[in-house]
Tab-separated table of C-alpha atoms and ligand atoms in Angstrom:
chain	number	residue	atom	x	y	z
A	1	MET	CA	6.027	24.999	-20.093
A	2	THR	CA	8.623	22.306	-20.776
A	3	LYS	CA	8.050	18.601	-20.450
A	4	ASP	CA	10.136	18.668	-17.268
A	5	SER	CA	8.155	21.453	-15.533
A	6	LYS	CA	7.467	20.824	-11.872
A	7	THR	CA	3.888	21.853	-11.328
A	8	ILE	CA	2.357	19.470	-8.812
A	9	PRO	CA	2.978	20.257	-5.128
A	10	ALA	CA	3.540	17.114	-3.068
A	11	THR	CA	4.650	16.387	0.500
A	12	LEU	CA	7.848	14.375	0.888
A	13	ILE	CA	8.468	12.487	4.143
A	14	PRO	CA	11.890	10.769	4.056
A	15	GLY	CA	11.058	8.735	7.184
A	16	ASP	CA	13.285	6.760	9.560
A	17	GLY	CA	15.932	4.035	9.283
A	18	ILE	CA	16.526	3.243	5.611
A	19	GLY	CA	13.895	5.898	4.693
A	20	PRO	CA	16.256	8.777	3.846
A	21	GLU	CA	18.571	6.476	1.794
A	22	ILE	CA	15.802	5.023	-0.361
A	23	MET	CA	14.000	8.375	-0.629
A	24	ASP	CA	17.183	10.028	-1.997
A	25	SER	CA	17.385	7.266	-4.593
A	26	VAL	CA	13.725	7.641	-5.590
A	27	VAL	CA	13.878	11.440	-5.869
A	28	GLU	CA	16.987	11.149	-8.081
A	29	ILE	CA	15.168	8.736	-10.378
A	30	LEU	CA	12.025	10.880	-10.484
A	31	ASP	CA	14.216	13.866	-11.389
A	32	THR	CA	15.883	11.833	-14.147
A	33	VAL	CA	12.551	11.282	-15.907
A	34	GLY	CA	11.314	14.842	-15.250
A	35	ALA	CA	8.535	13.973	-12.788
A	36	PRO	CA	6.222	16.952	-12.183
A	37	PHE	CA	6.404	17.082	-8.361
A	38	VAL	CA	7.429	20.175	-6.357
A	39	TRP	CA	8.440	18.642	-3.032
A	40	ASP	CA	7.557	20.077	0.370
A	41	LYS	CA	9.863	18.115	2.685
A	42	GLN	CA	8.377	17.295	6.110
A	43	LEU	CA	9.175	15.195	9.159
A	44	ALA	CA	7.341	12.263	10.754
A	45	GLY	CA	8.155	9.190	12.832
A	46	MET	CA	11.248	9.255	15.062
A	47	ALA	CA	12.556	12.207	13.025
A	48	GLY	CA	9.426	14.098	14.187
A	49	VAL	CA	9.834	12.933	17.787
A	50	ASP	CA	13.491	14.040	17.811
A	51	ALA	CA	12.706	17.463	16.314
A	52	VAL	CA	9.417	18.462	17.979
A	53	ASN	CA	8.460	15.509	20.230
A	54	ASP	CA	5.650	14.531	17.877
A	55	PRO	CA	5.688	11.539	15.466
A	56	LEU	CA	3.190	13.340	13.242
A	57	PRO	CA	3.879	17.078	13.618
A	58	LYS	CA	1.113	19.595	12.862
A	59	GLN	CA	3.260	21.095	10.114
A	60	THR	CA	3.377	17.728	8.313
A	61	ILE	CA	-0.406	17.348	8.547
A	62	GLU	CA	-0.843	20.938	7.288
A	63	SER	CA	1.456	20.206	4.347
A	64	ILE	CA	-0.539	17.118	3.285
A	65	ARG	CA	-3.758	19.089	3.736
A	66	ARG	CA	-2.338	21.692	1.331
A	67	THR	CA	-0.926	19.300	-1.285
A	68	SER	CA	-3.389	16.358	-0.932
A	69	LEU	CA	-0.502	14.185	-2.075
A	70	ALA	CA	2.414	12.584	-0.227
A	71	LEU	CA	5.283	10.187	-0.776
A	72	LYS	CA	6.190	8.719	2.588
A	73	GLY	CA	9.248	6.760	3.671
A	74	PRO	CA	8.895	4.062	6.351
A	75	LEU	CA	8.382	5.361	9.877
A	76	THR	CA	9.646	3.732	13.047
A	77	THR	CA	6.800	3.361	15.512
A	78	PRO	CA	7.947	4.924	18.807
A	79	VAL	CA	7.635	2.353	21.592
A	80	GLY	CA	5.883	3.663	24.729
A	81	GLY	CA	5.519	7.401	25.400
A	82	GLY	CA	1.765	7.282	24.709
A	83	PHE	CA	2.140	8.160	21.014
A	84	LYS	CA	-0.815	7.201	18.848
A	85	SER	CA	-0.053	5.089	15.742
A	86	ILE	CA	1.080	7.433	12.964
A	87	ASN	CA	-0.497	5.403	10.190
A	88	VAL	CA	-3.849	5.178	11.962
A	89	THR	CA	-3.802	8.942	12.707
A	90	MET	CA	-2.983	9.734	9.086
A	91	ARG	CA	-5.706	7.428	7.753
A	92	GLN	CA	-8.303	8.967	10.043
A	93	GLU	CA	-7.155	12.577	9.531
A	94	PHE	CA	-7.412	12.322	5.734
A	95	GLY	CA	-10.107	9.639	5.445
A	96	LEU	CA	-7.703	7.327	3.575
A	97	PHE	CA	-10.287	4.576	3.175
A	98	ALA	CA	-8.611	2.477	0.471
A	99	ASN	CA	-5.296	0.690	0.774
A	100	MET	CA	-4.226	-0.451	-2.673
A	101	ARG	CA	-1.450	-2.983	-3.169
A	102	PRO	CA	-0.540	-4.249	-6.621
A	103	THR	CA	1.194	-7.639	-6.813
A	104	LYS	CA	3.097	-8.138	-10.034
A	105	THR	CA	6.015	-10.361	-11.005
A	106	ILE	CA	8.973	-8.257	-12.103
A	107	ILE	CA	11.816	-10.621	-11.426
A	108	PRO	CA	11.533	-13.848	-13.428
A	109	GLY	CA	12.840	-17.132	-12.052
A	110	GLY	CA	11.197	-16.890	-8.641
A	111	ARG	CA	8.723	-19.366	-7.195
A	112	TYR	CA	5.927	-17.909	-9.331
A	113	GLU	CA	5.907	-16.325	-12.792
A	114	ASP	CA	3.471	-13.855	-14.369
A	115	ILE	CA	1.550	-12.853	-11.282
A	116	ASP	CA	-0.547	-9.746	-11.759
A	117	PHE	CA	-3.369	-8.809	-9.416
A	118	VAL	CA	-4.329	-5.845	-7.249
A	119	MET	CA	-5.607	-6.016	-3.700
A	120	PHE	CA	-7.814	-3.366	-2.074
A	121	ARG	CA	-8.033	-3.361	1.704
A	122	GLU	CA	-10.584	-1.368	3.680
A	123	ASN	CA	-8.424	0.938	5.750
A	124	LEU	CA	-10.574	2.582	8.418
A	125	GLU	CA	-12.806	0.020	10.127
A	126	GLY	CA	-12.943	-3.671	11.100
A	127	TYR	CA	-10.835	-4.875	14.004
A	128	TYR	CA	-8.305	-2.097	13.420
A	129	ALA	CA	-10.809	0.432	14.718
A	130	ALA	CA	-11.158	-1.857	17.708
A	131	MET	CA	-12.141	-0.809	21.162
A	132	GLU	CA	-10.181	-3.222	23.343
A	133	HIS	CA	-10.429	-3.878	27.027
A	134	TYR	CA	-10.025	-6.530	29.701
A	135	VAL	CA	-12.797	-8.155	31.706
A	136	PRO	CA	-11.777	-9.367	35.173
A	137	VAL	CA	-12.285	-13.049	35.984
A	138	GLY	CA	-12.123	-13.922	39.699
A	139	ASP	CA	-9.041	-12.160	41.034
A	140	ASP	CA	-7.418	-11.868	37.591
A	141	PRO	CA	-8.116	-8.300	36.353
A	142	LYS	CA	-7.128	-9.382	32.829
A	143	GLY	CA	-9.005	-12.687	32.787
A	144	ILE	CA	-10.581	-11.992	29.386
A	145	ALA	CA	-9.350	-9.707	26.609
A	146	LEU	CA	-12.135	-8.209	24.557
A	147	SER	CA	-11.972	-6.531	21.178
A	148	THR	CA	-14.899	-5.117	19.250
A	149	GLY	CA	-14.507	-4.229	15.577
A	150	TYR	CA	-17.132	-2.730	13.322
A	151	ASN	CA	-17.911	-2.386	9.616
A	152	SER	CA	-20.372	0.213	8.393
A	153	ARG	CA	-22.590	-0.373	5.377
A	154	ALA	CA	-21.440	2.951	3.878
A	155	GLU	CA	-17.732	2.125	4.144
A	156	CYS	CA	-18.225	-1.423	2.810
A	157	ARG	CA	-19.999	0.024	-0.195
A	158	ARG	CA	-17.356	2.711	-0.753
A	159	ILE	CA	-14.354	0.342	-0.795
A	160	VAL	CA	-16.054	-2.300	-2.971
A	161	LYS	CA	-17.193	0.379	-5.430
A	162	PHE	CA	-13.646	1.756	-5.476
A	163	ALA	CA	-12.342	-1.703	-6.439
A	164	PHE	CA	-14.950	-2.061	-9.196
A	165	ASP	CA	-14.211	1.421	-10.559
A	166	TYR	CA	-10.518	0.540	-10.600
A	167	ALA	CA	-11.327	-2.691	-12.479
A	168	VAL	CA	-13.321	-0.782	-15.107
A	169	ALA	CA	-10.671	1.927	-15.546
A	170	ASN	CA	-7.813	-0.580	-15.806
A	171	ASN	CA	-9.374	-3.235	-18.052
A	172	ARG	CA	-9.542	-5.814	-15.288
A	173	LYS	CA	-12.097	-8.601	-15.669
A	174	THR	CA	-13.014	-9.911	-12.219
A	175	VAL	CA	-13.440	-8.629	-8.668
A	176	THR	CA	-13.143	-11.218	-5.875
A	177	LEU	CA	-14.556	-10.210	-2.486
A	178	VAL	CA	-12.888	-11.918	0.495
A	179	HIS	CA	-14.793	-12.343	3.771
A	180	LYS	CA	-15.538	-14.721	6.638
A	181	ALA	CA	-19.307	-14.395	6.544
A	182	ASN	CA	-19.780	-18.059	7.472
A	183	ILE	CA	-18.469	-17.362	10.995
A	184	LEU	CA	-18.337	-13.578	11.495
A	185	LYS	CA	-21.867	-13.458	10.134
A	186	LEU	CA	-22.594	-9.821	10.906
A	187	LEU	CA	-19.156	-8.158	10.901
A	188	THR	CA	-18.115	-9.498	7.515
A	189	GLY	CA	-21.614	-10.556	6.383
A	190	ILE	CA	-22.450	-6.885	5.855
A	191	PHE	CA	-19.345	-6.549	3.648
A	192	LEU	CA	-20.474	-9.464	1.458
A	193	GLU	CA	-24.077	-8.261	1.389
A	194	GLU	CA	-23.112	-4.734	0.329
A	195	GLY	CA	-20.502	-6.098	-2.106
A	196	ARG	CA	-23.142	-8.191	-3.897
A	197	LYS	CA	-25.320	-5.098	-4.332
A	198	VAL	CA	-22.409	-3.127	-5.799
A	199	ALA	CA	-21.548	-6.052	-8.111
A	200	GLU	CA	-25.092	-5.905	-9.559
A	201	GLU	CA	-24.390	-2.333	-10.700
A	202	TYR	CA	-21.399	-3.559	-12.744
A	203	LYS	CA	-23.079	-6.679	-14.132
A	204	GLY	CA	-22.098	-7.361	-17.734
A	205	ARG	CA	-18.929	-5.283	-17.372
A	206	ILE	CA	-17.013	-6.876	-14.468
A	207	GLU	CA	-17.341	-10.449	-13.202
A	208	PHE	CA	-17.823	-10.953	-9.480
A	209	ASN	CA	-17.121	-13.822	-7.117
A	210	ASP	CA	-16.332	-14.249	-3.429
A	211	ARG	CA	-14.042	-16.357	-1.269
A	212	ILE	CA	-13.843	-17.204	2.398
A	213	VAL	CA	-10.567	-15.794	3.692
A	214	ASP	CA	-8.962	-19.108	4.706
A	215	ALA	CA	-9.717	-20.683	1.314
A	216	CYS	CA	-8.414	-17.544	-0.368
A	217	ALA	CA	-5.108	-17.787	1.538
A	218	MET	CA	-4.673	-21.350	0.279
A	219	GLN	CA	-5.620	-20.440	-3.299
A	220	LEU	CA	-3.229	-17.471	-3.332
A	221	VAL	CA	-0.464	-20.039	-2.830
A	222	THR	CA	-1.771	-22.876	-5.059
A	223	ASN	CA	-3.173	-20.822	-7.951
A	224	PRO	CA	-2.612	-17.062	-7.615
A	225	TRP	CA	-3.239	-16.550	-11.364
A	226	GLN	CA	-6.998	-16.917	-10.852
A	227	PHE	CA	-7.100	-13.526	-9.118
A	228	ASP	CA	-7.452	-10.169	-10.859
A	229	VAL	CA	-8.800	-7.622	-8.348
A	230	ILE	CA	-9.333	-8.595	-4.704
A	231	VAL	CA	-11.273	-6.490	-2.215
A	232	THR	CA	-11.403	-7.287	1.483
A	233	THR	CA	-11.759	-5.967	5.008
A	234	ASN	CA	-9.001	-4.358	7.072
A	235	LEU	CA	-7.475	-7.274	9.022
A	236	PHE	CA	-7.795	-9.839	6.205
A	237	GLY	CA	-6.293	-7.320	3.754
A	238	ASP	CA	-3.341	-6.662	6.029
A	239	ILE	CA	-2.488	-10.362	6.222
A	240	LEU	CA	-3.292	-11.376	2.638
A	241	SER	CA	-1.401	-8.451	1.083
A	242	ASP	CA	1.813	-9.431	2.888
A	243	LEU	CA	1.257	-13.011	1.720
A	244	ALA	CA	0.820	-11.619	-1.796
A	245	SER	CA	4.098	-9.665	-1.628
A	246	GLY	CA	5.824	-12.960	-0.787
A	247	LEU	CA	4.713	-14.339	-4.165
A	248	VAL	CA	6.713	-11.726	-6.066
A	249	GLY	CA	9.974	-11.288	-4.199
A	250	GLY	CA	9.083	-10.056	-0.729
A	251	LEU	CA	8.703	-6.713	0.992
A	252	GLY	CA	11.437	-5.000	-1.042
A	253	MET	CA	9.163	-5.291	-4.093
A	254	ALA	CA	5.837	-4.286	-2.521
A	255	PRO	CA	4.443	-0.773	-2.998
A	256	GLY	CA	1.199	0.570	-1.560
A	257	ALA	CA	-1.121	3.560	-1.702
A	258	ASN	CA	-3.549	4.904	0.851
A	259	ILE	CA	-6.266	6.749	-0.992
A	260	GLY	CA	-9.059	8.936	0.328
A	261	GLU	CA	-11.310	11.731	-0.832
A	262	LYS	CA	-9.076	14.425	0.688
A	263	ALA	CA	-5.598	13.019	0.034
A	264	ALA	CA	-3.479	10.135	-1.205
A	265	VAL	CA	-0.353	8.867	0.544
A	266	PHE	CA	2.050	6.567	-1.307
A	267	GLU	CA	4.575	4.345	0.478
A	268	ALA	CA	6.494	1.080	0.455
A	269	VAL	CA	4.866	-1.725	2.400
A	270	HIS	CA	8.053	-2.473	4.368
A	271	GLY	CA	9.199	-0.741	7.545
A	272	SER	CA	12.309	1.253	8.447
A	273	ALA	CA	14.589	-1.857	8.492
A	274	PRO	CA	16.779	-0.749	11.420
A	275	ASP	CA	19.013	-3.827	10.925
A	276	ILE	CA	20.387	-2.460	7.625
A	277	ALA	CA	19.852	1.306	8.092
A	278	GLY	CA	22.878	3.431	7.159
A	279	LYS	CA	24.665	0.522	5.468
A	280	GLY	CA	23.701	1.442	1.912
A	281	LEU	CA	22.143	-1.997	1.350
A	282	ALA	CA	18.444	-1.107	1.166
A	283	ASN	CA	16.367	-1.932	-1.882
A	284	PRO	CA	14.716	1.313	-3.073
A	285	LEU	CA	12.370	-0.414	-5.555
A	286	ALA	CA	9.278	-0.749	-3.327
A	287	LEU	CA	9.334	2.993	-2.639
A	288	LEU	CA	10.093	3.680	-6.310
A	289	MET	CA	7.099	1.561	-7.347
A	290	ALA	CA	4.994	3.560	-4.862
A	291	ALA	CA	6.213	6.713	-6.639
A	292	VAL	CA	5.182	5.081	-9.928
A	293	MET	CA	1.666	4.627	-8.486
A	294	MET	CA	1.755	8.312	-7.525
A	295	LEU	CA	2.610	9.235	-11.135
A	296	GLN	CA	-0.359	7.138	-12.325
A	297	HIS	CA	-2.561	8.869	-9.729
A	298	VAL	CA	-1.710	12.300	-11.207
A	299	GLY	CA	-2.241	11.085	-14.776
A	300	ARG	CA	1.403	10.575	-15.820
A	301	GLN	CA	1.118	6.986	-17.057
A	302	ASP	CA	3.842	7.848	-19.605
A	303	LEU	CA	6.438	8.409	-16.866
A	304	ALA	CA	5.139	5.436	-14.862
A	305	ASP	CA	5.624	3.155	-17.897
A	306	ARG	CA	9.116	4.540	-18.474
A	307	ILE	CA	10.236	3.848	-14.910
A	308	ASN	CA	8.617	0.383	-14.854
A	309	HIS	CA	10.421	-0.486	-18.066
A	310	GLY	CA	13.705	0.832	-16.602
A	311	ILE	CA	13.276	-1.267	-13.438
A	312	LYS	CA	12.620	-4.398	-15.474
A	313	LYS	CA	15.641	-3.901	-17.719
A	314	THR	CA	17.982	-3.038	-14.851
A	315	ILE	CA	17.152	-5.979	-12.624
A	316	THR	CA	16.495	-8.634	-15.252
A	317	GLU	CA	18.789	-7.973	-18.234
A	318	GLY	CA	21.276	-5.908	-16.222
A	319	GLY	CA	21.169	-8.295	-13.260
A	320	ILE	CA	21.703	-5.384	-10.878
A	321	ARG	CA	20.009	-6.454	-7.648
A	322	THR	CA	20.279	-5.590	-3.993
A	323	LYS	CA	21.033	-8.245	-1.383
A	324	ASP	CA	17.371	-8.962	-0.512
A	325	LEU	CA	16.889	-9.992	-4.178
A	326	GLY	CA	19.955	-12.234	-4.156
A	327	GLY	CA	22.414	-9.722	-5.650
A	328	ASN	CA	25.273	-7.661	-4.261
A	329	ALA	CA	24.441	-4.157	-5.545
A	330	THR	CA	24.233	-1.304	-3.045
A	331	THR	CA	21.375	1.218	-3.030
A	332	LYS	CA	23.679	3.638	-4.865
A	333	ASP	CA	24.747	1.025	-7.494
A	334	LEU	CA	21.122	0.246	-8.292
A	335	THR	CA	20.198	3.947	-8.427
A	336	ALA	CA	23.081	4.711	-10.798
A	337	ALA	CA	22.187	1.774	-13.072
A	338	LEU	CA	18.545	2.833	-13.155
A	339	LYS	CA	19.446	6.443	-13.932
A	340	GLN	CA	21.662	5.300	-16.778
A	341	GLN	CA	18.858	3.117	-18.128
A	342	LEU	CA	16.386	6.037	-17.942
A	343	SER	CA	18.605	8.851	-19.268
B	1	LIG	P1	10.818	-4.062	8.293
B	1	LIG	O1	9.935	-4.129	7.080
B	1	LIG	O2	11.435	-2.760	8.588
B	1	LIG	O3	11.989	-5.155	8.137
B	1	LIG	C1	11.747	-6.559	7.999
B	1	LIG	C2	12.953	-7.215	7.296
B	1	LIG	O4	12.938	-6.858	5.906
B	1	LIG	C3	14.303	-6.744	7.842
B	1	LIG	O5	15.196	-7.820	7.837
B	1	LIG	C4	14.746	-5.681	6.857
B	1	LIG	O6	16.139	-5.539	6.741
B	1	LIG	C5	14.144	-6.198	5.541
B	1	LIG	N1	13.786	-5.077	4.652
B	1	LIG	C6	12.721	-4.241	4.760
B	1	LIG	N2	12.725	-3.335	3.781
B	1	LIG	C7	13.821	-3.599	3.033
B	1	LIG	C8	14.370	-2.977	1.862
B	1	LIG	N3	13.806	-1.925	1.279
B	1	LIG	N4	15.513	-3.483	1.359
B	1	LIG	C9	16.103	-4.559	1.920
B	1	LIG	N5	15.631	-5.188	3.029
B	1	LIG	C10	14.489	-4.703	3.569
B	1	LIG	O7	9.949	-4.577	9.528
B	1	LIG	P2	10.251	-4.480	11.109
B	1	LIG	O8	11.697	-4.746	11.363
B	1	LIG	O9	9.216	-5.323	11.718
B	1	LIG	O10	9.909	-2.972	11.492
B	1	LIG	C11	10.885	-1.951	11.711
B	1	LIG	C12	10.163	-0.655	12.073
B	1	LIG	O11	9.365	-0.208	10.959
B	1	LIG	C13	9.181	-0.780	13.254
B	1	LIG	O12	9.279	0.378	14.061
B	1	LIG	C14	7.826	-0.865	12.585
B	1	LIG	O13	6.788	-0.392	13.428
B	1	LIG	C15	8.039	0.056	11.404
B	1	LIG	N6	7.112	-0.175	10.246
B	1	LIG	C16	6.705	0.911	9.564
B	1	LIG	C17	5.913	0.771	8.440
B	1	LIG	C18	5.469	2.010	7.697
B	1	LIG	O14	5.923	3.097	8.018
B	1	LIG	N7	4.621	1.892	6.701
B	1	LIG	C19	5.575	-0.516	7.987
B	1	LIG	C20	6.041	-1.631	8.695
B	1	LIG	C21	6.831	-1.459	9.832
């Protein structure tokens, strides 16, 4: 078997809008370094609706079930038509309980230098599993809007343990648990309570502290360097991880992974960017960094390091940047420069 052998089956979903453009770029770069993936290309999002009137076709689900591994482009959420959220369906179908988002400075000279922390967001529960309804008041049938979220002890334990195990495996020093247990005493109190029990099991190996979410938001802006690994509930994680991406260059630089016991799905944090789709302007780096996380997930740290090094050289020394990063390179210019750097 040669170093370039493709031996790991993986599902490839190009996605909508800028998805196919940035996915082409990423696959070219993965091929350049001899990544081990054998792609099974599948549809989802509007591409799925157009082909088979389903934003998450059965065939795509079957493929991920077979491969347990997917690289997914951004999907446009169909408006109306009674379609269920694709991301929520995928998370539930494959039990993708952990959303992992690394935040690392790659481009120097921004507002912040040397940022390097990882955020874990609980992906299945909280307010995002909400049962919502209206309660009539007088003759207003929608007088009160009601939403009930939940957090289970088992899921709180699983996500916090996942963050601690990541910290141990990656030589991180501290896990910070973010909650709002002073006000949402039960809903996020159980997360803090379970988190403290998990922290005891890692005592002497990993430090543990906690923050109230509003204070954490402020501290992420005033002193983000104090954070190493953050673990939090679904809604807080959604908001704080976008804030975190803003510290290191915005959505074009933010990769993410959804990890479960049955599968792992890697993607950029950004959406399908309809305003620039088809113009060749999209930044492929967030999706490429998601592919780097996928390489780490399958044990190819060597290739991950090579691509990370190539990205750094291309956009810092080479100064090749797309418009969102203040440059004038097209997706194709950046891809070509990266390939040259990696060849
Ligand atoms: P968006 O992330 O698509 O775009 C927000 C802004 O960021 C736009 O100005 C866009 O041009 C810019 N941008 C995003 N990615 C970029 C990139 N790689 N390079 C350069 N610029 C980039 O958010 P939106 O406009 O709110 O959403 C568009 C669609 O995407 C919606 O249908 C939304 O539901 C969907 N969405 C999907 C996902 C996902 O599949 N994971 C995530 C977020 C939004």
